[in-house]
mmCIF file with all atom_site columns, C-alpha atoms in Angstrom:
data_model
loop_
_atom_site.group_PDB
_atom_site.id
_atom_site.type_symbol
_atom_site.label_atom_id
_atom_site.label_alt_id
_atom_site.label_comp_id
_atom_site.label_asym_id
_atom_site.label_entity_id
_atom_site.label_seq_id
_atom_site.pdbx_PDB_ins_code
_atom_site.Cartn_x
_atom_site.Cartn_y
_atom_site.Cartn_z
_atom_site.occupancy
_atom_site.B_iso_or_equiv
_atom_site.pdbx_formal_charge
_atom_site.auth_seq_id
_atom_site.auth_comp_id
_atom_site.auth_asym_id
_atom_site.auth_atom_id
_atom_site.pdbx_PDB_model_num
ATOM 1   C CA . GLY A 1 1   ? 121.579 108.091 89.161  1.00 62.00 ? 1   GLY A CA 1
ATOM 2   C CA . ALA A 1 2   ? 122.269 106.272 92.384  1.00 66.00 ? 2   ALA A CA 1
ATOM 3   C CA . VAL A 1 3   ? 123.590 108.298 95.261  1.00 86.00 ? 3   VAL A CA 1
ATOM 4   C CA . VAL A 1 4   ? 124.529 105.284 97.366  1.00 92.00 ? 4   VAL A CA 1
ATOM 5   C CA . SER A 1 5   ? 125.982 102.097 95.931  1.00 94.00 ? 5   SER A CA 1
ATOM 6   C CA . GLN A 1 6   ? 125.743 98.867  97.904  1.00 96.00 ? 6   GLN A CA 1
ATOM 7   C CA . HIS A 1 7   ? 127.483 95.675  96.886  1.00 96.00 ? 7   HIS A CA 1
ATOM 8   C CA . PRO A 1 8   ? 126.786 92.818  96.484  1.00 97.00 ? 8   PRO A CA 1
ATOM 9   C CA . SER A 1 9   ? 123.055 92.882  95.820  1.00 95.00 ? 9   SER A CA 1
ATOM 10  C CA . TRP A 1 10  ? 122.728 89.264  96.852  1.00 96.00 ? 10  TRP A CA 1
ATOM 11  C CA . VAL A 1 11  ? 124.955 86.594  98.290  1.00 97.00 ? 11  VAL A CA 1
ATOM 12  C CA . ILE A 1 12  ? 124.598 82.967  99.279  1.00 97.00 ? 12  ILE A CA 1
ATOM 13  C CA . CYS A 1 13  ? 127.152 81.596  101.690 1.00 96.00 ? 13  CYS A CA 1
ATOM 14  C CA . LYS A 1 14  ? 127.763 78.519  103.764 1.00 96.00 ? 14  LYS A CA 1
ATOM 15  C CA . SER A 1 15  ? 127.137 78.521  107.478 1.00 97.00 ? 15  SER A CA 1
ATOM 16  C CA . GLY A 1 16  ? 130.260 79.542  109.379 1.00 97.00 ? 16  GLY A CA 1
ATOM 17  C CA . THR A 1 17  ? 131.730 81.733  106.692 1.00 97.00 ? 17  THR A CA 1
ATOM 18  C CA . SER A 1 18  ? 131.988 85.532  106.722 1.00 97.00 ? 18  SER A CA 1
ATOM 19  C CA . VAL A 1 19  ? 130.419 87.936  104.291 1.00 97.00 ? 19  VAL A CA 1
ATOM 20  C CA . LYS A 1 20  ? 131.432 91.534  103.608 1.00 98.00 ? 20  LYS A CA 1
ATOM 21  C CA . ILE A 1 21  ? 128.963 94.099  102.349 1.00 98.00 ? 21  ILE A CA 1
ATOM 22  C CA . GLU A 1 22  ? 130.125 97.467  101.002 1.00 97.00 ? 22  GLU A CA 1
ATOM 23  C CA . CYS A 1 23  ? 128.285 100.757 101.048 1.00 96.00 ? 23  CYS A CA 1
ATOM 24  C CA . ARG A 1 24  ? 129.629 103.666 99.018  1.00 95.00 ? 24  ARG A CA 1
ATOM 25  C CA . SER A 1 25  ? 128.452 107.230 98.984  1.00 91.00 ? 25  SER A CA 1
ATOM 26  C CA . LEU A 1 26  ? 128.855 108.353 95.383  1.00 90.00 ? 26  LEU A CA 1
ATOM 27  C CA . ASP A 1 27  ? 127.934 112.017 95.416  1.00 81.00 ? 27  ASP A CA 1
ATOM 28  C CA . PHE A 1 28  ? 129.186 113.345 98.700  1.00 77.00 ? 28  PHE A CA 1
ATOM 29  C CA . GLN A 1 29  ? 131.298 112.588 101.703 1.00 83.00 ? 29  GLN A CA 1
ATOM 30  C CA . ALA A 1 30  ? 129.604 110.921 104.626 1.00 84.00 ? 30  ALA A CA 1
ATOM 31  C CA . THR A 1 31  ? 131.029 110.914 108.114 1.00 85.00 ? 31  THR A CA 1
ATOM 32  C CA . THR A 1 32  ? 128.041 108.855 109.191 1.00 86.00 ? 32  THR A CA 1
ATOM 33  C CA . MET A 1 33  ? 126.357 105.920 107.544 1.00 89.00 ? 33  MET A CA 1
ATOM 34  C CA . PHE A 1 34  ? 123.703 103.604 108.894 1.00 91.00 ? 34  PHE A CA 1
ATOM 35  C CA . TRP A 1 35  ? 123.155 99.868  108.597 1.00 95.00 ? 35  TRP A CA 1
ATOM 36  C CA . TYR A 1 36  ? 119.691 98.336  108.746 1.00 95.00 ? 36  TYR A CA 1
ATOM 37  C CA . ARG A 1 37  ? 118.362 94.800  108.627 1.00 96.00 ? 37  ARG A CA 1
ATOM 38  C CA . GLN A 1 38  ? 114.952 93.776  107.369 1.00 93.00 ? 38  GLN A CA 1
ATOM 39  C CA . PHE A 1 39  ? 113.409 90.345  107.869 1.00 91.00 ? 39  PHE A CA 1
ATOM 40  C CA . PRO A 1 40  ? 110.471 89.275  105.653 1.00 86.00 ? 40  PRO A CA 1
ATOM 41  C CA . LYS A 1 41  ? 107.268 91.149  106.363 1.00 81.00 ? 41  LYS A CA 1
ATOM 42  C CA . GLN A 1 42  ? 108.987 93.252  108.998 1.00 86.00 ? 42  GLN A CA 1
ATOM 43  C CA . SER A 1 43  ? 110.202 96.807  109.203 1.00 86.00 ? 43  SER A CA 1
ATOM 44  C CA . LEU A 1 44  ? 113.749 98.022  108.783 1.00 91.00 ? 44  LEU A CA 1
ATOM 45  C CA . MET A 1 45  ? 115.607 97.811  112.058 1.00 92.00 ? 45  MET A CA 1
ATOM 46  C CA . LEU A 1 46  ? 118.643 99.962  112.681 1.00 91.00 ? 46  LEU A CA 1
ATOM 47  C CA . MET A 1 47  ? 121.633 97.801  113.539 1.00 94.00 ? 47  MET A CA 1
ATOM 48  C CA . ALA A 1 48  ? 124.400 100.319 113.928 1.00 93.00 ? 48  ALA A CA 1
ATOM 49  C CA . THR A 1 49  ? 125.742 103.736 113.119 1.00 90.00 ? 49  THR A CA 1
ATOM 50  C CA . SER A 1 50  ? 128.992 103.753 111.214 1.00 90.00 ? 50  SER A CA 1
ATOM 51  C CA . ASN A 1 51  ? 131.292 106.640 112.104 1.00 87.00 ? 51  ASN A CA 1
ATOM 52  C CA . GLU A 1 52  ? 134.260 107.625 109.980 1.00 87.00 ? 52  GLU A CA 1
ATOM 53  C CA . GLY A 1 53  ? 137.433 107.535 112.016 1.00 86.00 ? 53  GLY A CA 1
ATOM 54  C CA . SER A 1 54  ? 135.880 106.058 115.132 1.00 87.00 ? 54  SER A CA 1
ATOM 55  C CA . LYS A 1 55  ? 134.084 102.996 116.392 1.00 90.00 ? 55  LYS A CA 1
ATOM 56  C CA . ALA A 1 56  ? 130.609 102.160 115.241 1.00 93.00 ? 56  ALA A CA 1
ATOM 57  C CA . THR A 1 57  ? 127.689 102.613 117.587 1.00 91.00 ? 57  THR A CA 1
ATOM 58  C CA . TYR A 1 58  ? 125.549 99.510  117.883 1.00 94.00 ? 58  TYR A CA 1
ATOM 59  C CA . GLU A 1 59  ? 121.877 99.303  118.771 1.00 92.00 ? 59  GLU A CA 1
ATOM 60  C CA . GLN A 1 60  ? 120.784 97.283  121.730 1.00 91.00 ? 60  GLN A CA 1
ATOM 61  C CA . GLY A 1 61  ? 120.800 93.582  121.020 1.00 93.00 ? 61  GLY A CA 1
ATOM 62  C CA . VAL A 1 62  ? 123.162 93.752  118.043 1.00 95.00 ? 62  VAL A CA 1
ATOM 63  C CA . GLU A 1 63  ? 126.406 91.853  118.578 1.00 95.00 ? 63  GLU A CA 1
ATOM 64  C CA . LYS A 1 64  ? 129.328 94.073  117.665 1.00 94.00 ? 64  LYS A CA 1
ATOM 65  C CA . ASP A 1 65  ? 131.712 91.127  117.389 1.00 95.00 ? 65  ASP A CA 1
ATOM 66  C CA . LYS A 1 66  ? 129.437 89.405  114.921 1.00 96.00 ? 66  LYS A CA 1
ATOM 67  C CA . PHE A 1 67  ? 128.602 92.423  112.777 1.00 97.00 ? 67  PHE A CA 1
ATOM 68  C CA . LEU A 1 68  ? 131.881 94.199  112.180 1.00 97.00 ? 68  LEU A CA 1
ATOM 69  C CA . ILE A 1 69  ? 131.657 97.693  110.797 1.00 95.00 ? 69  ILE A CA 1
ATOM 70  C CA . ASN A 1 70  ? 134.517 99.624  109.291 1.00 93.00 ? 70  ASN A CA 1
ATOM 71  C CA . HIS A 1 71  ? 134.180 103.183 108.034 1.00 92.00 ? 71  HIS A CA 1
ATOM 72  C CA . ALA A 1 72  ? 137.492 103.388 106.251 1.00 85.00 ? 72  ALA A CA 1
ATOM 73  C CA . SER A 1 73  ? 136.927 106.598 104.369 1.00 90.00 ? 73  SER A CA 1
ATOM 74  C CA . LEU A 1 74  ? 134.407 109.357 103.956 1.00 88.00 ? 74  LEU A CA 1
ATOM 75  C CA . THR A 1 75  ? 132.753 107.450 101.133 1.00 91.00 ? 75  THR A CA 1
ATOM 76  C CA . LEU A 1 76  ? 132.943 103.818 102.226 1.00 94.00 ? 76  LEU A CA 1
ATOM 77  C CA . SER A 1 77  ? 131.516 101.767 105.052 1.00 95.00 ? 77  SER A CA 1
ATOM 78  C CA . THR A 1 78  ? 131.637 97.983  105.222 1.00 96.00 ? 78  THR A CA 1
ATOM 79  C CA . LEU A 1 79  ? 129.569 95.526  107.221 1.00 97.00 ? 79  LEU A CA 1
ATOM 80  C CA . THR A 1 80  ? 131.043 92.076  107.763 1.00 98.00 ? 80  THR A CA 1
ATOM 81  C CA . VAL A 1 81  ? 128.779 89.329  109.009 1.00 98.00 ? 81  VAL A CA 1
ATOM 82  C CA . THR A 1 82  ? 131.175 86.947  110.723 1.00 97.00 ? 82  THR A CA 1
ATOM 83  C CA . SER A 1 83  ? 130.532 83.241  111.183 1.00 97.00 ? 83  SER A CA 1
ATOM 84  C CA . ALA A 1 84  ? 127.191 83.579  109.475 1.00 97.00 ? 84  ALA A CA 1
ATOM 85  C CA . HIS A 1 85  ? 124.326 81.283  110.430 1.00 96.00 ? 85  HIS A CA 1
ATOM 86  C CA . PRO A 1 86  ? 120.972 80.665  108.747 1.00 96.00 ? 86  PRO A CA 1
ATOM 87  C CA . GLU A 1 87  ? 119.254 83.017  111.195 1.00 95.00 ? 87  GLU A CA 1
ATOM 88  C CA . ASP A 1 88  ? 121.429 85.828  109.833 1.00 96.00 ? 88  ASP A CA 1
ATOM 89  C CA . SER A 1 89  ? 119.717 85.454  106.471 1.00 96.00 ? 89  SER A CA 1
ATOM 90  C CA . SER A 1 90  ? 118.078 88.797  105.857 1.00 96.00 ? 90  SER A CA 1
ATOM 91  C CA . PHE A 1 91  ? 118.000 91.944  103.741 1.00 96.00 ? 91  PHE A CA 1
ATOM 92  C CA . TYR A 1 92  ? 120.786 94.293  104.802 1.00 97.00 ? 92  TYR A CA 1
ATOM 93  C CA . ILE A 1 93  ? 120.644 97.891  103.700 1.00 95.00 ? 93  ILE A CA 1
ATOM 94  C CA . CYS A 1 94  ? 122.766 100.945 104.305 1.00 94.00 ? 94  CYS A CA 1
ATOM 95  C CA . SER A 1 95  ? 121.772 104.573 104.273 1.00 90.00 ? 95  SER A CA 1
ATOM 96  C CA . VAL A 1 96  ? 123.545 107.888 104.050 1.00 86.00 ? 96  VAL A CA 1
ATOM 97  C CA . PRO A 1 97  ? 122.078 111.135 105.335 1.00 79.00 ? 97  PRO A CA 1
ATOM 98  C CA . ASN A 1 98  ? 121.992 113.921 102.815 1.00 70.00 ? 98  ASN A CA 1
ATOM 99  C CA . GLY A 1 99  ? 123.571 116.244 105.294 1.00 61.00 ? 99  GLY A CA 1
ATOM 100 C CA . GLY A 1 100 ? 123.358 119.993 105.418 1.00 56.00 ? 100 GLY A CA 1
ATOM 101 C CA . GLY A 1 101 ? 120.198 119.836 107.434 1.00 54.00 ? 101 GLY A CA 1
ATOM 102 C CA . SER A 1 102 ? 118.301 117.928 104.771 1.00 56.00 ? 102 SER A CA 1
ATOM 103 C CA . THR A 1 103 ? 115.498 115.674 105.862 1.00 59.00 ? 103 THR A CA 1
ATOM 104 C CA . GLU A 1 104 ? 116.255 113.107 103.213 1.00 67.00 ? 104 GLU A CA 1
ATOM 105 C CA . ALA A 1 105 ? 118.264 109.948 103.595 1.00 79.00 ? 105 ALA A CA 1
ATOM 106 C CA . PHE A 1 106 ? 119.558 107.935 100.682 1.00 85.00 ? 106 PHE A CA 1
ATOM 107 C CA . PHE A 1 107 ? 119.513 104.172 100.782 1.00 90.00 ? 107 PHE A CA 1
ATOM 108 C CA . GLY A 1 108 ? 121.707 101.624 99.115  1.00 93.00 ? 108 GLY A CA 1
ATOM 109 C CA . GLN A 1 109 ? 120.078 98.993  96.945  1.00 94.00 ? 109 GLN A CA 1
ATOM 110 C CA . GLY A 1 110 ? 120.266 96.433  99.735  1.00 95.00 ? 110 GLY A CA 1
ATOM 111 C CA . THR A 1 111 ? 121.963 93.056  100.015 1.00 97.00 ? 111 THR A CA 1
ATOM 112 C CA . ARG A 1 112 ? 119.987 89.851  100.301 1.00 96.00 ? 112 ARG A CA 1
ATOM 113 C CA . LEU A 1 113 ? 122.010 87.425  102.362 1.00 97.00 ? 113 LEU A CA 1
ATOM 114 C CA . THR A 1 114 ? 121.115 83.755  102.412 1.00 97.00 ? 114 THR A CA 1
ATOM 115 C CA . VAL A 1 115 ? 123.100 81.470  104.682 1.00 97.00 ? 115 VAL A CA 1
ATOM 116 C CA . VAL A 1 116 ? 122.768 77.769  103.934 1.00 96.00 ? 116 VAL A CA 1
ATOM 117 C CA . ARG B 2 1   ? 104.258 98.878  122.290 1.00 71.00 ? 1   ARG B CA 1
ATOM 118 C CA . LYS B 2 2   ? 106.086 99.488  119.020 1.00 81.00 ? 2   LYS B CA 1
ATOM 119 C CA . GLU B 2 3   ? 107.570 102.927 118.531 1.00 88.00 ? 3   GLU B CA 1
ATOM 120 C CA . VAL B 2 4   ? 105.846 103.329 115.185 1.00 94.00 ? 4   VAL B CA 1
ATOM 121 C CA . GLU B 2 5   ? 102.716 101.382 114.352 1.00 95.00 ? 5   GLU B CA 1
ATOM 122 C CA . GLN B 2 6   ? 100.875 101.152 111.081 1.00 95.00 ? 6   GLN B CA 1
ATOM 123 C CA . ASP B 2 7   ? 97.744  99.488  109.755 1.00 91.00 ? 7   ASP B CA 1
ATOM 124 C CA . PRO B 2 8   ? 98.616  95.827  109.261 1.00 85.00 ? 8   PRO B CA 1
ATOM 125 C CA . GLY B 2 9   ? 97.264  95.599  105.731 1.00 88.00 ? 9   GLY B CA 1
ATOM 126 C CA . PRO B 2 10  ? 97.439  94.433  103.022 1.00 94.00 ? 10  PRO B CA 1
ATOM 127 C CA . PHE B 2 11  ? 95.109  96.799  101.209 1.00 96.00 ? 11  PHE B CA 1
ATOM 128 C CA . ASN B 2 12  ? 93.665  95.532  97.951  1.00 97.00 ? 12  ASN B CA 1
ATOM 129 C CA . VAL B 2 13  ? 91.910  98.255  95.990  1.00 97.00 ? 13  VAL B CA 1
ATOM 130 C CA . PRO B 2 14  ? 90.733  98.851  92.410  1.00 97.00 ? 14  PRO B CA 1
ATOM 131 C CA . GLU B 2 15  ? 92.316  101.473 90.207  1.00 98.00 ? 15  GLU B CA 1
ATOM 132 C CA . GLY B 2 16  ? 90.947  104.915 90.905  1.00 97.00 ? 16  GLY B CA 1
ATOM 133 C CA . ALA B 2 17  ? 90.185  104.223 94.538  1.00 98.00 ? 17  ALA B CA 1
ATOM 134 C CA . THR B 2 18  ? 91.187  106.484 97.394  1.00 98.00 ? 18  THR B CA 1
ATOM 135 C CA . VAL B 2 19  ? 93.344  104.819 100.010 1.00 97.00 ? 19  VAL B CA 1
ATOM 136 C CA . ALA B 2 20  ? 94.217  106.028 103.500 1.00 97.00 ? 20  ALA B CA 1
ATOM 137 C CA . PHE B 2 21  ? 97.148  104.845 105.581 1.00 97.00 ? 21  PHE B CA 1
ATOM 138 C CA . ASN B 2 22  ? 97.330  105.470 109.306 1.00 96.00 ? 22  ASN B CA 1
ATOM 139 C CA . CYS B 2 23  ? 100.306 105.571 111.604 1.00 97.00 ? 23  CYS B CA 1
ATOM 140 C CA . THR B 2 24  ? 100.886 106.317 115.283 1.00 97.00 ? 24  THR B CA 1
ATOM 141 C CA . TYR B 2 25  ? 104.146 106.946 117.101 1.00 95.00 ? 25  TYR B CA 1
ATOM 142 C CA . SER B 2 26  ? 104.922 106.626 120.768 1.00 93.00 ? 26  SER B CA 1
ATOM 143 C CA . ASN B 2 27  ? 107.816 109.032 121.296 1.00 88.00 ? 27  ASN B CA 1
ATOM 144 C CA . SER B 2 28  ? 106.441 112.496 121.921 1.00 88.00 ? 28  SER B CA 1
ATOM 145 C CA . ALA B 2 29  ? 109.934 113.911 121.342 1.00 83.00 ? 29  ALA B CA 1
ATOM 146 C CA . SER B 2 30  ? 109.744 112.945 117.664 1.00 85.00 ? 30  SER B CA 1
ATOM 147 C CA . GLN B 2 31  ? 110.472 115.894 115.444 1.00 82.00 ? 31  GLN B CA 1
ATOM 148 C CA . SER B 2 32  ? 110.347 114.879 111.822 1.00 85.00 ? 32  SER B CA 1
ATOM 149 C CA . PHE B 2 33  ? 108.068 112.538 109.967 1.00 91.00 ? 33  PHE B CA 1
ATOM 150 C CA . PHE B 2 34  ? 108.108 110.852 106.602 1.00 92.00 ? 34  PHE B CA 1
ATOM 151 C CA . TRP B 2 35  ? 106.376 108.429 104.321 1.00 95.00 ? 35  TRP B CA 1
ATOM 152 C CA . TYR B 2 36  ? 108.654 106.129 102.362 1.00 94.00 ? 36  TYR B CA 1
ATOM 153 C CA . ARG B 2 37  ? 107.706 103.709 99.647  1.00 95.00 ? 37  ARG B CA 1
ATOM 154 C CA . GLN B 2 38  ? 109.358 100.324 99.309  1.00 94.00 ? 38  GLN B CA 1
ATOM 155 C CA . ASP B 2 39  ? 108.901 98.113  96.283  1.00 93.00 ? 39  ASP B CA 1
ATOM 156 C CA . CYS B 2 40  ? 109.345 94.399  96.696  1.00 87.00 ? 40  CYS B CA 1
ATOM 157 C CA . ARG B 2 41  ? 112.777 93.747  98.164  1.00 78.00 ? 41  ARG B CA 1
ATOM 158 C CA . LYS B 2 42  ? 114.227 97.056  97.085  1.00 89.00 ? 42  LYS B CA 1
ATOM 159 C CA . GLU B 2 43  ? 115.471 100.013 99.025  1.00 90.00 ? 43  GLU B CA 1
ATOM 160 C CA . PRO B 2 44  ? 112.968 102.472 100.563 1.00 91.00 ? 44  PRO B CA 1
ATOM 161 C CA . LYS B 2 45  ? 112.491 105.703 98.684  1.00 90.00 ? 45  LYS B CA 1
ATOM 162 C CA . LEU B 2 46  ? 111.233 108.925 100.172 1.00 89.00 ? 46  LEU B CA 1
ATOM 163 C CA . LEU B 2 47  ? 107.685 109.642 99.118  1.00 94.00 ? 47  LEU B CA 1
ATOM 164 C CA . MET B 2 48  ? 107.159 112.786 101.131 1.00 92.00 ? 48  MET B CA 1
ATOM 165 C CA . SER B 2 49  ? 107.968 114.519 104.368 1.00 89.00 ? 49  SER B CA 1
ATOM 166 C CA . VAL B 2 50  ? 105.049 115.279 106.669 1.00 92.00 ? 50  VAL B CA 1
ATOM 167 C CA . TYR B 2 51  ? 104.548 118.725 108.145 1.00 86.00 ? 51  TYR B CA 1
ATOM 168 C CA . SER B 2 52  ? 102.276 119.907 110.925 1.00 85.00 ? 52  SER B CA 1
ATOM 169 C CA . SER B 2 53  ? 100.287 122.030 108.518 1.00 86.00 ? 53  SER B CA 1
ATOM 170 C CA . GLY B 2 54  ? 99.701  119.067 106.260 1.00 88.00 ? 54  GLY B CA 1
ATOM 171 C CA . ASN B 2 55  ? 101.115 118.858 102.778 1.00 92.00 ? 55  ASN B CA 1
ATOM 172 C CA . GLU B 2 56  ? 100.099 117.666 99.380  1.00 94.00 ? 56  GLU B CA 1
ATOM 173 C CA . ASP B 2 57  ? 102.026 116.392 96.388  1.00 94.00 ? 57  ASP B CA 1
ATOM 174 C CA . GLY B 2 58  ? 99.824  115.600 93.442  1.00 96.00 ? 58  GLY B CA 1
ATOM 175 C CA . ARG B 2 59  ? 97.606  112.671 94.384  1.00 97.00 ? 59  ARG B CA 1
ATOM 176 C CA . PHE B 2 60  ? 99.296  112.267 97.765  1.00 97.00 ? 60  PHE B CA 1
ATOM 177 C CA . THR B 2 61  ? 98.301  114.129 100.921 1.00 97.00 ? 61  THR B CA 1
ATOM 178 C CA . ALA B 2 62  ? 100.024 113.748 104.271 1.00 97.00 ? 62  ALA B CA 1
ATOM 179 C CA . GLN B 2 63  ? 98.746  114.920 107.639 1.00 96.00 ? 63  GLN B CA 1
ATOM 180 C CA . LEU B 2 64  ? 100.338 115.129 111.069 1.00 96.00 ? 64  LEU B CA 1
ATOM 181 C CA . ASN B 2 65  ? 98.568  115.480 114.399 1.00 95.00 ? 65  ASN B CA 1
ATOM 182 C CA . ARG B 2 66  ? 101.184 116.003 117.092 1.00 93.00 ? 66  ARG B CA 1
ATOM 183 C CA . ALA B 2 67  ? 98.657  116.005 119.917 1.00 93.00 ? 67  ALA B CA 1
ATOM 184 C CA . SER B 2 68  ? 97.420  112.561 118.929 1.00 95.00 ? 68  SER B CA 1
ATOM 185 C CA . GLN B 2 69  ? 100.849 111.437 117.694 1.00 95.00 ? 69  GLN B CA 1
ATOM 186 C CA . TYR B 2 70  ? 99.182  110.372 114.494 1.00 96.00 ? 70  TYR B CA 1
ATOM 187 C CA . ILE B 2 71  ? 100.298 110.532 110.865 1.00 96.00 ? 71  ILE B CA 1
ATOM 188 C CA . SER B 2 72  ? 98.294  109.767 107.764 1.00 97.00 ? 72  SER B CA 1
ATOM 189 C CA . LEU B 2 73  ? 98.797  109.379 104.053 1.00 98.00 ? 73  LEU B CA 1
ATOM 190 C CA . LEU B 2 74  ? 96.003  109.657 101.520 1.00 98.00 ? 74  LEU B CA 1
ATOM 191 C CA . ILE B 2 75  ? 96.365  108.474 97.949  1.00 98.00 ? 75  ILE B CA 1
ATOM 192 C CA . ARG B 2 76  ? 93.683  109.625 95.543  1.00 98.00 ? 76  ARG B CA 1
ATOM 193 C CA . ASP B 2 77  ? 92.914  108.084 92.163  1.00 98.00 ? 77  ASP B CA 1
ATOM 194 C CA . SER B 2 78  ? 95.241  105.173 92.833  1.00 98.00 ? 78  SER B CA 1
ATOM 195 C CA . LYS B 2 79  ? 97.269  103.751 89.947  1.00 98.00 ? 79  LYS B CA 1
ATOM 196 C CA . LEU B 2 80  ? 98.612  100.277 89.339  1.00 97.00 ? 80  LEU B CA 1
ATOM 197 C CA . SER B 2 81  ? 102.075 101.734 89.839  1.00 97.00 ? 81  SER B CA 1
ATOM 198 C CA . ASP B 2 82  ? 101.166 102.744 93.390  1.00 98.00 ? 82  ASP B CA 1
ATOM 199 C CA . SER B 2 83  ? 101.333 99.081  94.418  1.00 97.00 ? 83  SER B CA 1
ATOM 200 C CA . ALA B 2 84  ? 104.095 98.898  97.018  1.00 97.00 ? 84  ALA B CA 1
ATOM 201 C CA . THR B 2 85  ? 104.664 98.862  100.761 1.00 95.00 ? 85  THR B CA 1
ATOM 202 C CA . TYR B 2 86  ? 104.275 102.228 102.453 1.00 97.00 ? 86  TYR B CA 1
ATOM 203 C CA . LEU B 2 87  ? 106.494 102.898 105.436 1.00 95.00 ? 87  LEU B CA 1
ATOM 204 C CA . CYS B 2 88  ? 105.774 105.433 108.129 1.00 96.00 ? 88  CYS B CA 1
ATOM 205 C CA . VAL B 2 89  ? 109.070 106.805 109.438 1.00 93.00 ? 89  VAL B CA 1
ATOM 206 C CA . VAL B 2 90  ? 109.800 109.002 112.436 1.00 90.00 ? 90  VAL B CA 1
ATOM 207 C CA . ASN B 2 91  ? 112.939 110.814 113.541 1.00 83.00 ? 91  ASN B CA 1
ATOM 208 C CA . THR B 2 92  ? 113.664 112.310 116.945 1.00 71.00 ? 92  THR B CA 1
ATOM 209 C CA . ALA B 2 93  ? 115.815 115.022 115.404 1.00 63.00 ? 93  ALA B CA 1
ATOM 210 C CA . ILE B 2 94  ? 114.618 118.070 113.549 1.00 53.00 ? 94  ILE B CA 1
ATOM 211 C CA . MET B 2 95  ? 117.257 117.581 110.907 1.00 50.00 ? 95  MET B CA 1
ATOM 212 C CA . ILE B 2 96  ? 117.661 114.023 109.855 1.00 47.00 ? 96  ILE B CA 1
ATOM 213 C CA . TYR B 2 97  ? 120.430 112.202 111.676 1.00 47.00 ? 97  TYR B CA 1
ATOM 214 C CA . ASN B 2 98  ? 121.471 115.380 113.402 1.00 46.00 ? 98  ASN B CA 1
ATOM 215 C CA . GLN B 2 99  ? 121.952 115.470 117.131 1.00 41.00 ? 99  GLN B CA 1
ATOM 216 C CA . GLY B 2 100 ? 121.822 111.719 117.350 1.00 44.00 ? 100 GLY B CA 1
ATOM 217 C CA . GLY B 2 101 ? 118.396 111.375 115.809 1.00 56.00 ? 101 GLY B CA 1
ATOM 218 C CA . LYS B 2 102 ? 117.697 108.139 114.001 1.00 72.00 ? 102 LYS B CA 1
ATOM 219 C CA . LEU B 2 103 ? 115.003 106.862 111.687 1.00 82.00 ? 103 LEU B CA 1
ATOM 220 C CA . ILE B 2 104 ? 112.409 104.583 113.237 1.00 87.00 ? 104 ILE B CA 1
ATOM 221 C CA . PHE B 2 105 ? 110.384 102.620 110.717 1.00 91.00 ? 105 PHE B CA 1
ATOM 222 C CA . GLY B 2 106 ? 106.897 101.260 111.015 1.00 93.00 ? 106 GLY B CA 1
ATOM 223 C CA . GLN B 2 107 ? 106.353 97.714  109.810 1.00 92.00 ? 107 GLN B CA 1
ATOM 224 C CA . GLY B 2 108 ? 104.832 98.981  106.574 1.00 93.00 ? 108 GLY B CA 1
ATOM 225 C CA . THR B 2 109 ? 101.446 98.593  104.957 1.00 95.00 ? 109 THR B CA 1
ATOM 226 C CA . GLU B 2 110 ? 101.274 96.750  101.681 1.00 95.00 ? 110 GLU B CA 1
ATOM 227 C CA . LEU B 2 111 ? 99.094  98.215  98.959  1.00 97.00 ? 111 LEU B CA 1
ATOM 228 C CA . SER B 2 112 ? 97.964  96.280  95.912  1.00 97.00 ? 112 SER B CA 1
ATOM 229 C CA . VAL B 2 113 ? 96.087  98.200  93.235  1.00 98.00 ? 113 VAL B CA 1
ATOM 230 C CA . LYS B 2 114 ? 94.166  95.984  90.829  1.00 96.00 ? 114 LYS B CA 1
ATOM 231 C CA . PRO B 2 115 ? 92.907  96.810  87.317  1.00 95.00 ? 115 PRO B CA 1
#
């Protein structure tokens, strides 16, 4: 079964509105979760590191005021795309490290965001 | 220069063919290496980790050359179900996400296996 649950799997929204994406770790607690974005025919790009109990760490070039991250509990991180624009349309995906020194990371199912 | 570069692809091969994917990385401090598989618009799934000694899992063989900063994946006797995008992934940490390490993805190489 799934280890990481991401919701919704797809969303269409109007330009200017905000969209919240949830990422849940189902099997274990995660103090750290990661958010990626993938444009068509491109690789996954890390946007930010979500830290439980503290502020998220954003990669260079990612606007923290536009992509709000909240790691409310050890099993839930949310990404809110605020004032979405068509150029924000992309595939957003979260991941959770297995922890315990494992080399594996588990990914959510991804969210396809289309801003019209 | 991209941190992780892969063959641009796509690769179109008949069933039963042997396919080789190549990948180079620029950060010599990279410690762990992986091949992930991504089906169309789905999440990446770990195919195999790559070790310095090389490793094999059934029809899949991965090789790592640290001196050349080069990683490869070989698929033998390809199946229709192997059709997907193959992602070369590098981490600067020995243990994934530990000590601030993060996954760096290549752009992926698309494979299409035809009957």
